[in-house]
PDB file of C-alpha atoms in Angstrom:
ATOM      1  CA  ASP A   3      44.882  33.963 -12.554  1.00 58.00           C
ATOM      2  CA  ALA A   4      45.862  33.935 -16.231  1.00 65.00           C
ATOM      3  CA  ASP A   5      49.458  35.018 -16.899  1.00 92.00           C
ATOM      4  CA  VAL A   6      48.657  36.439 -20.389  1.00 96.00           C
ATOM      5  CA  THR A   7      45.257  38.058 -20.835  1.00 96.00           C
ATOM      6  CA  GLN A   8      43.583  39.486 -23.982  1.00 97.00           C
ATOM      7  CA  THR A   9      40.630  41.808 -24.410  1.00 97.00           C
ATOM      8  CA  PRO A  10      38.105  41.606 -25.866  1.00 97.00           C
ATOM      9  CA  ARG A  11      37.606  37.873 -26.242  1.00 96.00           C
ATOM     10  CA  ASN A  12      35.211  38.300 -29.150  1.00 97.00           C
ATOM     11  CA  ARG A  13      34.498  41.360 -31.380  1.00 97.00           C
ATOM     12  CA  ILE A  14      32.221  41.837 -34.295  1.00 97.00           C
ATOM     13  CA  THR A  15      32.844  44.997 -36.286  1.00 96.00           C
ATOM     14  CA  LYS A  16      32.096  46.495 -39.707  1.00 96.00           C
ATOM     15  CA  THR A  17      34.479  47.162 -42.610  1.00 97.00           C
ATOM     16  CA  GLY A  18      36.356  50.497 -42.245  1.00 97.00           C
ATOM     17  CA  LYS A  19      36.166  50.606 -38.428  1.00 96.00           C
ATOM     18  CA  ARG A  20      39.259  51.038 -36.376  1.00 96.00           C
ATOM     19  CA  ILE A  21      39.763  48.205 -33.793  1.00 96.00           C
ATOM     20  CA  MET A  22      42.268  47.774 -30.898  1.00 97.00           C
ATOM     21  CA  LEU A  23      43.019  44.454 -29.343  1.00 98.00           C
ATOM     22  CA  GLU A  24      44.790  44.572 -26.082  1.00 98.00           C
ATOM     23  CA  CYS A  25      47.203  42.181 -24.429  1.00 98.00           C
ATOM     24  CA  SER A  26      48.595  42.234 -20.825  1.00 97.00           C
ATOM     25  CA  GLN A  27      51.012  39.910 -19.027  1.00 97.00           C
ATOM     26  CA  THR A  28      52.111  39.338 -15.508  1.00 96.00           C
ATOM     27  CA  LYS A  29      54.915  36.894 -16.314  1.00 93.00           C
ATOM     28  CA  GLY A  30      57.570  39.616 -16.355  1.00 92.00           C
ATOM     29  CA  HIS A  31      58.708  38.599 -19.912  1.00 92.00           C
ATOM     30  CA  ASP A  32      60.472  41.063 -22.111  1.00 92.00           C
ATOM     31  CA  ARG A  33      59.342  39.825 -25.474  1.00 93.00           C
ATOM     32  CA  MET A  34      55.764  39.961 -26.779  1.00 96.00           C
ATOM     33  CA  TYR A  35      54.114  38.729 -30.024  1.00 96.00           C
ATOM     34  CA  TRP A  36      50.959  39.189 -31.983  1.00 98.00           C
ATOM     35  CA  TYR A  37      49.720  36.291 -34.225  1.00 97.00           C
ATOM     36  CA  ARG A  38      46.707  35.550 -36.301  1.00 96.00           C
ATOM     37  CA  GLN A  39      45.333  32.019 -36.806  1.00 95.00           C
ATOM     38  CA  ASP A  40      43.361  31.063 -39.732  1.00 91.00           C
ATOM     39  CA  PRO A  41      42.003  27.504 -40.479  1.00 82.00           C
ATOM     40  CA  GLY A  42      44.517  25.411 -42.284  1.00 77.00           C
ATOM     41  CA  LEU A  43      47.260  28.127 -42.082  1.00 79.00           C
ATOM     42  CA  GLY A  44      48.531  27.759 -38.490  1.00 85.00           C
ATOM     43  CA  LEU A  45      49.855  30.838 -36.655  1.00 93.00           C
ATOM     44  CA  ARG A  46      51.430  33.687 -38.561  1.00 93.00           C
ATOM     45  CA  LEU A  47      53.444  36.426 -36.890  1.00 94.00           C
ATOM     46  CA  ILE A  48      52.152  39.993 -37.272  1.00 96.00           C
ATOM     47  CA  TYR A  49      54.339  42.011 -35.022  1.00 96.00           C
ATOM     48  CA  TYR A  50      56.786  41.356 -32.156  1.00 95.00           C
ATOM     49  CA  SER A  51      58.507  43.466 -29.535  1.00 95.00           C
ATOM     50  CA  PHE A  52      61.652  42.882 -27.520  1.00 91.00           C
ATOM     51  CA  ASP A  53      61.075  45.866 -25.177  1.00 89.00           C
ATOM     52  CA  VAL A  54      59.154  49.138 -25.046  1.00 90.00           C
ATOM     53  CA  LYS A  55      61.422  50.850 -27.594  1.00 90.00           C
ATOM     54  CA  ASP A  56      61.812  47.858 -29.948  1.00 93.00           C
ATOM     55  CA  ILE A  57      58.959  47.007 -32.376  1.00 95.00           C
ATOM     56  CA  ASN A  58      59.456  44.759 -35.480  1.00 94.00           C
ATOM     57  CA  LYS A  59      57.213  43.712 -38.312  1.00 94.00           C
ATOM     58  CA  GLY A  60      56.459  40.037 -38.813  1.00 93.00           C
ATOM     59  CA  GLU A  61      55.513  38.170 -41.965  1.00 90.00           C
ATOM     60  CA  ILE A  62      51.972  39.715 -42.267  1.00 94.00           C
ATOM     61  CA  SER A  63      52.201  43.297 -40.787  1.00 95.00           C
ATOM     62  CA  ASP A  64      50.253  45.007 -43.677  1.00 95.00           C
ATOM     63  CA  GLY A  65      46.941  46.568 -42.362  1.00 95.00           C
ATOM     64  CA  TYR A  66      48.131  46.372 -38.675  1.00 97.00           C
ATOM     65  CA  SER A  67      49.912  48.525 -36.204  1.00 97.00           C
ATOM     66  CA  VAL A  68      51.117  47.850 -32.675  1.00 97.00           C
ATOM     67  CA  SER A  69      51.937  49.870 -29.531  1.00 96.00           C
ATOM     68  CA  ARG A  70      54.037  48.627 -26.563  1.00 96.00           C
ATOM     69  CA  GLN A  71      52.818  50.910 -23.767  1.00 90.00           C
ATOM     70  CA  ALA A  72      54.679  49.153 -21.151  1.00 94.00           C
ATOM     71  CA  GLN A  73      56.734  46.068 -20.599  1.00 94.00           C
ATOM     72  CA  ALA A  74      53.534  44.331 -19.668  1.00 96.00           C
ATOM     73  CA  LYS A  75      51.238  45.660 -22.362  1.00 97.00           C
ATOM     74  CA  PHE A  76      51.095  45.192 -26.098  1.00 98.00           C
ATOM     75  CA  SER A  77      48.295  46.281 -28.166  1.00 98.00           C
ATOM     76  CA  LEU A  78      47.326  45.532 -31.883  1.00 98.00           C
ATOM     77  CA  SER A  79      45.323  47.983 -33.979  1.00 97.00           C
ATOM     78  CA  LEU A  80      43.459  47.486 -37.203  1.00 96.00           C
ATOM     79  CA  GLU A  81      43.194  51.010 -38.631  1.00 91.00           C
ATOM     80  CA  SER A  82      40.552  50.265 -41.171  1.00 96.00           C
ATOM     81  CA  ALA A  83      39.293  46.776 -40.729  1.00 96.00           C
ATOM     82  CA  ILE A  84      38.449  44.588 -43.766  1.00 96.00           C
ATOM     83  CA  PRO A  85      36.656  41.225 -44.037  1.00 96.00           C
ATOM     84  CA  ASN A  86      39.879  39.204 -44.683  1.00 95.00           C
ATOM     85  CA  GLN A  87      41.068  40.223 -41.276  1.00 97.00           C
ATOM     86  CA  THR A  88      38.466  37.991 -39.765  1.00 97.00           C
ATOM     87  CA  ALA A  89      40.528  35.550 -37.746  1.00 96.00           C
ATOM     88  CA  LEU A  90      41.627  34.450 -34.297  1.00 97.00           C
ATOM     89  CA  TYR A  91      44.292  36.811 -32.833  1.00 98.00           C
ATOM     90  CA  PHE A  92      46.764  35.582 -30.208  1.00 98.00           C
ATOM     91  CA  CYS A  93      49.202  37.491 -28.063  1.00 98.00           C
ATOM     92  CA  ALA A  94      52.260  35.624 -26.748  1.00 96.00           C
ATOM     93  CA  THR A  95      55.248  36.272 -24.491  1.00 95.00           C
ATOM     94  CA  SER A  96      58.751  34.789 -24.111  1.00 91.00           C
ATOM     95  CA  ASP A  97      61.616  35.367 -21.724  1.00 86.00           C
ATOM     96  CA  ASN A  98      64.938  36.285 -23.328  1.00 77.00           C
ATOM     97  CA  ARG A  99      66.632  35.145 -19.978  1.00 75.00           C
ATOM     98  CA  ALA A 100      65.325  31.548 -20.163  1.00 70.00           C
ATOM     99  CA  PRO A 101      67.684  28.809 -21.268  1.00 67.00           C
ATOM    100  CA  ARG A 102      65.666  28.477 -24.525  1.00 65.00           C
ATOM    101  CA  GLY A 103      64.245  31.898 -24.786  1.00 59.00           C
ATOM    102  CA  ASN A 104      61.938  31.135 -27.581  1.00 80.00           C
ATOM    103  CA  GLU A 105      59.420  29.089 -25.610  1.00 88.00           C
ATOM    104  CA  GLN A 106      56.260  31.076 -25.928  1.00 92.00           C
ATOM    105  CA  PHE A 107      53.224  31.514 -23.670  1.00 93.00           C
ATOM    106  CA  PHE A 108      49.969  32.420 -25.333  1.00 96.00           C
ATOM    107  CA  GLY A 109      46.940  34.341 -24.247  1.00 96.00           C
ATOM    108  CA  PRO A 110      43.305  32.853 -24.759  1.00 95.00           C
ATOM    109  CA  GLY A 111      42.840  34.624 -28.047  1.00 96.00           C
ATOM    110  CA  THR A 112      40.423  37.193 -29.569  1.00 97.00           C
ATOM    111  CA  ARG A 113      37.921  36.114 -32.153  1.00 96.00           C
ATOM    112  CA  LEU A 114      37.550  39.001 -34.480  1.00 97.00           C
ATOM    113  CA  THR A 115      34.829  39.119 -37.204  1.00 97.00           C
ATOM    114  CA  VAL A 116      34.776  41.926 -39.747  1.00 97.00           C
ATOM    115  CA  LEU A 117      31.392  42.178 -41.612  1.00 96.00           C
TER     116      LEU A 117
ATOM    117  CA  THR B  18      59.857  31.362 -46.898  1.00 53.00           C
ATOM    118  CA  GLN B  19      60.384  28.603 -44.487  1.00 57.00           C
ATOM    119  CA  LEU B  20      57.546  26.080 -44.301  1.00 81.00           C
ATOM    120  CA  LEU B  21      56.637  23.503 -41.852  1.00 90.00           C
ATOM    121  CA  GLU B  22      54.172  20.770 -43.216  1.00 92.00           C
ATOM    122  CA  GLN B  23      52.168  18.859 -40.828  1.00 94.00           C
ATOM    123  CA  SER B  24      50.460  15.592 -41.543  1.00 94.00           C
ATOM    124  CA  PRO B  25      47.876  14.400 -41.308  1.00 96.00           C
ATOM    125  CA  GLN B  26      45.704  17.522 -41.113  1.00 93.00           C
ATOM    126  CA  PHE B  27      42.965  15.663 -39.421  1.00 95.00           C
ATOM    127  CA  LEU B  28      42.845  12.397 -37.468  1.00 96.00           C
ATOM    128  CA  SER B  29      39.815  10.638 -35.928  1.00 97.00           C
ATOM    129  CA  ILE B  30      40.622   7.516 -33.944  1.00 96.00           C
ATOM    130  CA  GLN B  31      39.193   5.311 -31.248  1.00 97.00           C
ATOM    131  CA  GLU B  32      40.305   5.335 -27.720  1.00 97.00           C
ATOM    132  CA  GLY B  33      43.218   3.123 -27.171  1.00 97.00           C
ATOM    133  CA  GLU B  34      44.748   3.323 -30.507  1.00 97.00           C
ATOM    134  CA  ASN B  35      48.176   4.714 -31.314  1.00 97.00           C
ATOM    135  CA  LEU B  36      49.021   7.516 -33.699  1.00 97.00           C
ATOM    136  CA  THR B  37      51.801   9.487 -35.089  1.00 98.00           C
ATOM    137  CA  VAL B  38      51.888  13.197 -36.244  1.00 98.00           C
ATOM    138  CA  TYR B  39      54.593  14.352 -38.537  1.00 97.00           C
ATOM    139  CA  CYS B  40      56.197  17.706 -39.086  1.00 96.00           C
ATOM    140  CA  ASN B  41      58.427  18.204 -41.983  1.00 95.00           C
ATOM    141  CA  SER B  42      60.558  21.047 -43.487  1.00 94.00           C
ATOM    142  CA  SER B  43      63.408  21.454 -45.986  1.00 91.00           C
ATOM    143  CA  SER B  44      64.923  24.013 -43.586  1.00 91.00           C
ATOM    144  CA  VAL B  45      67.090  23.324 -40.475  1.00 92.00           C
ATOM    145  CA  PHE B  46      65.813  24.681 -37.188  1.00 92.00           C
ATOM    146  CA  SER B  47      67.798  25.387 -34.048  1.00 90.00           C
ATOM    147  CA  SER B  48      64.953  23.872 -32.007  1.00 90.00           C
ATOM    148  CA  LEU B  49      61.384  22.586 -32.463  1.00 93.00           C
ATOM    149  CA  GLN B  50      58.421  22.848 -30.167  1.00 94.00           C
ATOM    150  CA  TRP B  51      55.116  21.015 -29.983  1.00 96.00           C
ATOM    151  CA  TYR B  52      51.994  22.784 -28.635  1.00 96.00           C
ATOM    152  CA  ARG B  53      48.481  21.644 -27.938  1.00 96.00           C
ATOM    153  CA  GLN B  54      45.538  24.004 -28.452  1.00 95.00           C
ATOM    154  CA  GLU B  55      41.987  23.377 -27.174  1.00 92.00           C
ATOM    155  CA  PRO B  56      38.899  25.219 -28.391  1.00 87.00           C
ATOM    156  CA  GLY B  57      38.646  28.738 -27.079  1.00 86.00           C
ATOM    157  CA  GLU B  58      42.220  28.603 -25.723  1.00 91.00           C
ATOM    158  CA  GLY B  59      45.679  29.528 -26.823  1.00 94.00           C
ATOM    159  CA  PRO B  60      48.353  26.954 -27.637  1.00 95.00           C
ATOM    160  CA  VAL B  61      50.093  25.487 -24.636  1.00 95.00           C
ATOM    161  CA  LEU B  62      53.752  24.228 -24.898  1.00 94.00           C
ATOM    162  CA  LEU B  63      54.223  20.532 -24.572  1.00 95.00           C
ATOM    163  CA  VAL B  64      57.856  20.150 -25.258  1.00 94.00           C
ATOM    164  CA  THR B  65      61.016  21.548 -26.861  1.00 93.00           C
ATOM    165  CA  VAL B  66      63.520  19.422 -28.671  1.00 93.00           C
ATOM    166  CA  VAL B  67      66.940  20.791 -29.421  1.00 91.00           C
ATOM    167  CA  THR B  68      69.436  18.203 -30.468  1.00 92.00           C
ATOM    168  CA  GLY B  69      69.260  16.275 -33.698  1.00 93.00           C
ATOM    169  CA  GLY B  70      67.985  12.826 -32.951  1.00 95.00           C
ATOM    170  CA  GLU B  71      66.545  13.732 -29.517  1.00 95.00           C
ATOM    171  CA  VAL B  72      63.696  11.848 -28.012  1.00 97.00           C
ATOM    172  CA  LYS B  73      61.538  13.150 -25.246  1.00 96.00           C
ATOM    173  CA  LYS B  74      58.741  11.435 -23.519  1.00 96.00           C
ATOM    174  CA  LEU B  75      55.833  13.025 -21.722  1.00 94.00           C
ATOM    175  CA  LYS B  76      53.614  10.251 -20.281  1.00 95.00           C
ATOM    176  CA  ARG B  77      52.082   8.585 -23.359  1.00 97.00           C
ATOM    177  CA  LEU B  78      53.505  11.260 -25.666  1.00 97.00           C
ATOM    178  CA  THR B  79      56.894  10.617 -27.469  1.00 98.00           C
ATOM    179  CA  PHE B  80      58.575  13.346 -29.445  1.00 97.00           C
ATOM    180  CA  GLN B  81      61.429  12.987 -31.721  1.00 97.00           C
ATOM    181  CA  PHE B  82      63.658  15.446 -33.497  1.00 96.00           C
ATOM    182  CA  GLY B  83      65.110  14.410 -36.847  1.00 96.00           C
ATOM    183  CA  ASP B  84      68.949  13.743 -37.031  1.00 95.00           C
ATOM    184  CA  ALA B  85      69.274  16.773 -39.442  1.00 95.00           C
ATOM    185  CA  ARG B  86      66.920  19.050 -37.343  1.00 94.00           C
ATOM    186  CA  LYS B  87      64.474  19.398 -40.313  1.00 94.00           C
ATOM    187  CA  ASP B  88      61.634  17.248 -39.155  1.00 95.00           C
ATOM    188  CA  SER B  89      59.923  15.997 -35.969  1.00 97.00           C
ATOM    189  CA  SER B  90      57.223  13.491 -34.894  1.00 97.00           C
ATOM    190  CA  LEU B  91      54.808  13.058 -32.125  1.00 98.00           C
ATOM    191  CA  HIS B  92      53.650   9.621 -31.174  1.00 98.00           C
ATOM    192  CA  ILE B  93      50.724   9.040 -28.795  1.00 97.00           C
ATOM    193  CA  THR B  94      50.349   5.582 -27.310  1.00 97.00           C
ATOM    194  CA  ALA B  95      46.857   4.344 -26.198  1.00 97.00           C
ATOM    195  CA  ALA B  96      45.140   7.693 -27.042  1.00 97.00           C
ATOM    196  CA  GLN B  97      42.404   8.871 -24.720  1.00 97.00           C
ATOM    197  CA  PRO B  98      39.569  11.388 -25.278  1.00 96.00           C
ATOM    198  CA  GLY B  99      41.515  13.953 -23.176  1.00 95.00           C
ATOM    199  CA  ASP B 100      44.152  13.890 -25.919  1.00 96.00           C
ATOM    200  CA  THR B 101      41.672  15.556 -28.388  1.00 96.00           C
ATOM    201  CA  GLY B 102      42.817  18.996 -29.673  1.00 95.00           C
ATOM    202  CA  LEU B 103      44.911  20.762 -32.258  1.00 95.00           C
ATOM    203  CA  TYR B 104      48.552  19.885 -32.188  1.00 97.00           C
ATOM    204  CA  LEU B 105      50.961  22.416 -33.599  1.00 96.00           C
ATOM    205  CA  CYS B 106      54.694  22.053 -34.349  1.00 96.00           C
ATOM    206  CA  ALA B 107      56.845  25.215 -34.352  1.00 94.00           C
ATOM    207  CA  GLY B 108      60.395  25.499 -35.494  1.00 92.00           C
ATOM    208  CA  ALA B 109      62.875  28.203 -34.266  1.00 89.00           C
ATOM    209  CA  LYS B 110      64.920  29.810 -37.019  1.00 82.00           C
ATOM    210  CA  VAL B 111      68.676  29.266 -36.753  1.00 79.00           C
ATOM    211  CA  ASP B 112      69.580  32.846 -37.403  1.00 78.00           C
ATOM    212  CA  SER B 113      66.851  34.287 -35.195  1.00 74.00           C
ATOM    213  CA  SER B 114      65.659  31.697 -32.706  1.00 68.00           C
ATOM    214  CA  TYR B 115      63.130  34.001 -31.083  1.00 75.00           C
ATOM    215  CA  LYS B 116      61.032  33.717 -34.319  1.00 82.00           C
ATOM    216  CA  LEU B 117      58.888  30.618 -34.541  1.00 89.00           C
ATOM    217  CA  ILE B 118      57.607  29.144 -37.751  1.00 91.00           C
ATOM    218  CA  PHE B 119      54.315  27.291 -37.041  1.00 92.00           C
ATOM    219  CA  GLY B 120      52.897  24.299 -38.903  1.00 92.00           C
ATOM    220  CA  SER B 121      49.285  24.302 -39.888  1.00 89.00           C
ATOM    221  CA  GLY B 122      48.354  21.865 -37.245  1.00 93.00           C
ATOM    222  CA  THR B 123      46.921  18.432 -36.877  1.00 95.00           C
ATOM    223  CA  ARG B 124      43.341  18.151 -35.415  1.00 95.00           C
ATOM    224  CA  LEU B 125      42.976  15.019 -33.330  1.00 97.00           C
ATOM    225  CA  LEU B 126      39.727  13.543 -32.293  1.00 97.00           C
ATOM    226  CA  VAL B 127      39.786  10.627 -29.938  1.00 97.00           C
ATOM    227  CA  ARG B 128      36.328   8.903 -29.744  1.00 96.00           C
ATOM    228  CA  PRO B 129      35.374   7.140 -26.502  1.00 95.00           C
TER     229      PRO B 129
END
């Protein structure tokens, strides 16, 4: 069974629609992250959370919001999707208690297309 | 903004050849990680290097962290088709090591 799961795996939507991407983990990690991946740009951090009450903006948070519903669940919302938000979105987790707490474990990704 | 530059961006080689991928920055990192990503999947951690000058080996893959902790390299010996994928380096910031700065990636194709 996958430790970090994302739903949906693929989504096509139209400009202006509200979209929610969901992430769940069974690793018991406290930290969770949302990234987007674009060709030639690597992974860029959108939001991260250290626990249910701690949410932080990453380098490209404009146009996105997040919710940490439980330690195991972290969702990403696009309130009004626009075409330049077309990308691959990845959720990741890390364990603050690990010797090098920054090693991250990624979900399989969501391919989002905004028309 | 801290940047990690990876080179080359794309590499196509024949099975059995050797290759080196580079990851460079003007910033110092507390540690550096290498990930491999295959189509339709998320990145998977290969290795973490922490100490300046550190060398780690993972079968045919050799990873090195620069003495000044600003750069790293990945060397693959006798590449195989199973090595095909996107290789990403990621540096952990000194003041906030939970944040990773990712390079843009090197896409490797190993032809049989």
